[in-house]
Short mmCIF file of C-alpha atoms in Angstrom, two decimals:
data_model
loop_
_atom_site.label_atom_id
_atom_site.label_comp_id
_atom_site.label_asym_id
_atom_site.label_seq_id
_atom_site.Cartn_x
_atom_site.Cartn_y
_atom_site.Cartn_z
CA MET A 92 20.82 -20.06 -14.91
CA PRO A 93 24.10 -20.79 -16.76
CA PRO A 94 24.02 -23.36 -19.62
CA SER A 95 25.06 -26.87 -18.71
CA ALA A 96 28.12 -28.52 -20.20
CA PHE A 97 25.85 -30.58 -22.48
CA GLN A 98 24.10 -27.47 -23.83
CA ARG A 99 27.48 -25.84 -24.57
CA ARG A 100 28.71 -28.93 -26.46
CA LEU A 101 25.53 -29.29 -28.54
CA PRO A 102 26.30 -26.43 -31.00
CA VAL A 103 29.87 -27.67 -31.39
CA LEU A 104 28.62 -31.20 -32.18
CA ALA A 105 26.05 -29.81 -34.64
CA VAL A 106 28.69 -27.76 -36.46
CA LEU A 107 31.01 -30.80 -36.51
CA ALA A 108 28.23 -33.00 -37.95
CA VAL A 109 27.43 -30.44 -40.66
CA CYS A 110 31.13 -30.16 -41.57
CA ILE A 111 31.51 -33.94 -41.77
CA GLY A 112 28.35 -34.23 -43.90
CA ALA A 113 29.44 -31.44 -46.23
CA GLY A 114 32.92 -32.93 -46.54
CA SER A 115 31.49 -36.35 -47.34
CA ALA A 116 29.16 -34.89 -49.97
CA ALA A 117 32.04 -32.94 -51.52
CA ALA A 118 34.20 -36.09 -51.61
CA LEU A 119 31.42 -38.06 -53.32
CA ALA A 120 30.83 -35.26 -55.82
CA TRP A 121 34.56 -35.10 -56.58
CA THR A 122 34.77 -38.86 -57.18
CA ASN A 123 31.52 -39.13 -59.17
CA PRO A 124 32.60 -40.97 -62.35
CA THR A 125 32.33 -39.04 -65.61
CA PRO A 126 30.47 -40.21 -68.71
CA GLU A 127 33.85 -40.98 -70.32
CA GLU A 128 34.75 -43.27 -67.41
CA TYR A 129 31.37 -44.94 -67.76
CA ARG A 130 31.91 -45.48 -71.50
CA ALA A 131 35.23 -47.23 -70.77
CA HIS A 132 33.54 -49.37 -68.11
CA ALA A 133 30.62 -50.15 -70.42
CA GLY A 134 33.03 -51.14 -73.20
CA GLU A 135 34.67 -53.68 -70.89
CA GLN A 136 31.28 -55.02 -69.83
CA LEU A 137 30.06 -55.25 -73.43
CA VAL A 138 33.16 -57.21 -74.43
CA ALA A 139 32.42 -59.71 -71.66
CA PHE A 140 28.70 -59.84 -72.57
CA ALA A 141 29.31 -60.21 -76.31
CA SER A 142 31.96 -62.89 -75.73
CA ARG A 143 29.50 -64.90 -73.63
CA GLU A 144 26.64 -64.42 -76.12
CA LEU A 145 28.51 -64.89 -79.40
CA CYS A 146 31.51 -67.09 -78.75
CA ASP A 147 29.80 -70.15 -77.33
CA GLU A 148 28.57 -72.95 -79.59
CA LYS A 149 25.06 -71.48 -79.96
CA GLY A 150 26.14 -67.88 -80.61
CA LEU A 151 27.56 -67.65 -84.11
CA PRO A 152 26.41 -69.65 -87.13
CA MET A 153 28.62 -72.64 -87.96
CA VAL A 154 30.14 -70.97 -91.04
CA LEU A 155 31.31 -67.98 -89.00
CA ARG A 156 32.71 -70.21 -86.24
CA LEU A 157 34.86 -71.98 -88.81
CA TRP A 158 36.08 -68.67 -90.23
CA ILE A 159 36.67 -66.82 -86.94
CA ARG A 160 39.46 -68.57 -85.03
CA ASP A 161 39.68 -66.28 -81.98
CA CYS A 162 36.17 -65.04 -81.27
CA PRO A 163 36.97 -63.55 -77.80
CA GLY A 164 40.06 -61.82 -79.20
CA LEU A 165 38.09 -60.40 -82.11
CA ILE A 166 35.45 -59.00 -79.76
CA ALA A 167 38.09 -57.64 -77.34
CA SER A 168 39.73 -55.79 -80.24
CA GLN A 169 36.46 -53.89 -80.69
CA GLN A 170 36.30 -52.60 -77.10
CA SER A 171 36.62 -48.91 -78.02
CA THR A 172 33.92 -49.29 -80.70
CA LEU A 173 31.65 -51.03 -78.21
CA ALA A 174 32.35 -48.29 -75.64
CA ASP A 175 31.36 -45.61 -78.18
CA LEU A 176 28.24 -47.60 -79.04
CA ALA A 177 27.30 -47.81 -75.36
CA GLY A 178 27.87 -44.07 -74.98
CA ARG A 179 25.38 -43.35 -77.76
CA PHE A 180 22.68 -45.47 -76.13
CA THR A 181 23.19 -44.37 -72.52
CA THR A 182 21.29 -41.83 -70.46
CA ARG A 183 22.74 -40.36 -67.27
CA TRP A 184 20.92 -39.05 -64.24
CA ASN A 185 23.46 -36.97 -62.34
CA PHE A 186 22.77 -36.50 -58.63
CA VAL A 187 26.13 -34.73 -58.04
CA VAL A 188 27.19 -37.23 -55.34
CA GLY A 189 26.46 -40.13 -57.69
CA SER A 190 24.95 -40.93 -61.06
CA VAL A 191 22.63 -43.54 -62.48
CA TYR A 192 23.44 -44.70 -66.02
CA THR A 193 20.87 -46.58 -68.11
CA THR A 194 22.14 -48.24 -71.27
CA ARG A 195 19.65 -49.70 -73.75
CA ILE A 196 21.37 -51.45 -76.61
CA GLY A 197 20.59 -54.11 -79.17
CA GLY A 198 18.64 -54.90 -82.26
CA GLN A 199 21.28 -53.45 -84.59
CA GLU A 200 21.95 -55.86 -87.42
CA LEU A 201 25.58 -56.97 -87.69
CA LEU A 202 25.14 -59.38 -90.58
CA PRO A 203 22.08 -60.27 -92.64
CA GLY A 204 19.84 -62.15 -90.27
CA PHE A 205 22.14 -61.64 -87.26
CA ALA A 206 21.39 -58.81 -84.83
CA ILE A 207 22.93 -57.69 -81.55
CA PRO A 208 20.89 -59.11 -78.63
CA HIS A 209 18.81 -56.54 -76.74
CA ALA A 210 20.13 -55.55 -73.32
CA GLU A 211 19.25 -52.94 -70.73
CA VAL A 212 21.74 -52.22 -67.98
CA VAL A 213 21.20 -49.88 -65.02
CA THR A 214 24.39 -48.91 -63.20
CA LEU A 215 25.02 -46.75 -60.14
CA ALA A 216 28.21 -44.69 -60.28
CA VAL A 217 29.40 -43.47 -56.90
CA ALA A 218 32.75 -42.90 -55.19
CA GLY A 219 34.71 -43.77 -58.32
CA ARG A 220 33.01 -47.17 -58.65
CA PHE A 221 30.31 -48.70 -60.82
CA VAL A 222 27.68 -50.90 -59.19
CA LEU A 223 25.41 -52.94 -61.44
CA LEU A 224 21.82 -52.52 -60.28
CA ARG A 225 19.85 -54.37 -62.95
CA THR A 226 20.42 -56.22 -66.22
CA GLU A 227 17.82 -57.44 -68.69
CA THR A 228 18.57 -59.24 -71.95
CA SER A 229 16.51 -60.16 -75.00
CA ALA A 230 16.29 -63.72 -73.80
CA GLY A 231 14.04 -62.41 -71.03
CA GLY A 232 16.65 -63.04 -68.38
CA SER A 233 17.05 -60.59 -65.55
CA GLU A 234 19.79 -60.29 -62.95
#
């Protein structure tokens, strides 16, 4: 009995599905962000976090607020330093098509009696993008 038209198309569809899947996996692997790209991203995020934590009225002691005129600008000028700091405290799980970065930072003393707040950030890196999965801070907050 000769194979039906459906049976003849089945191997072609299977090969096409495998090719599409392999192509998609290769594209995701190619666009998987590098640790250097993550450090740059983390530096931007740390600038935003530090600005929120330190530059409001409860962040810095009164004496420092009088002395520092442009708190957000001062923190933004330290973006590369913050990015390097994040790189030192980050672990990466590389799954080829994507990566999971976990950054645990905080507790380092900036001034006598003034330490960086603790934070843990879990980020998914896939297709050239960073997706925040979880954030925990020393205040006990979680997002």
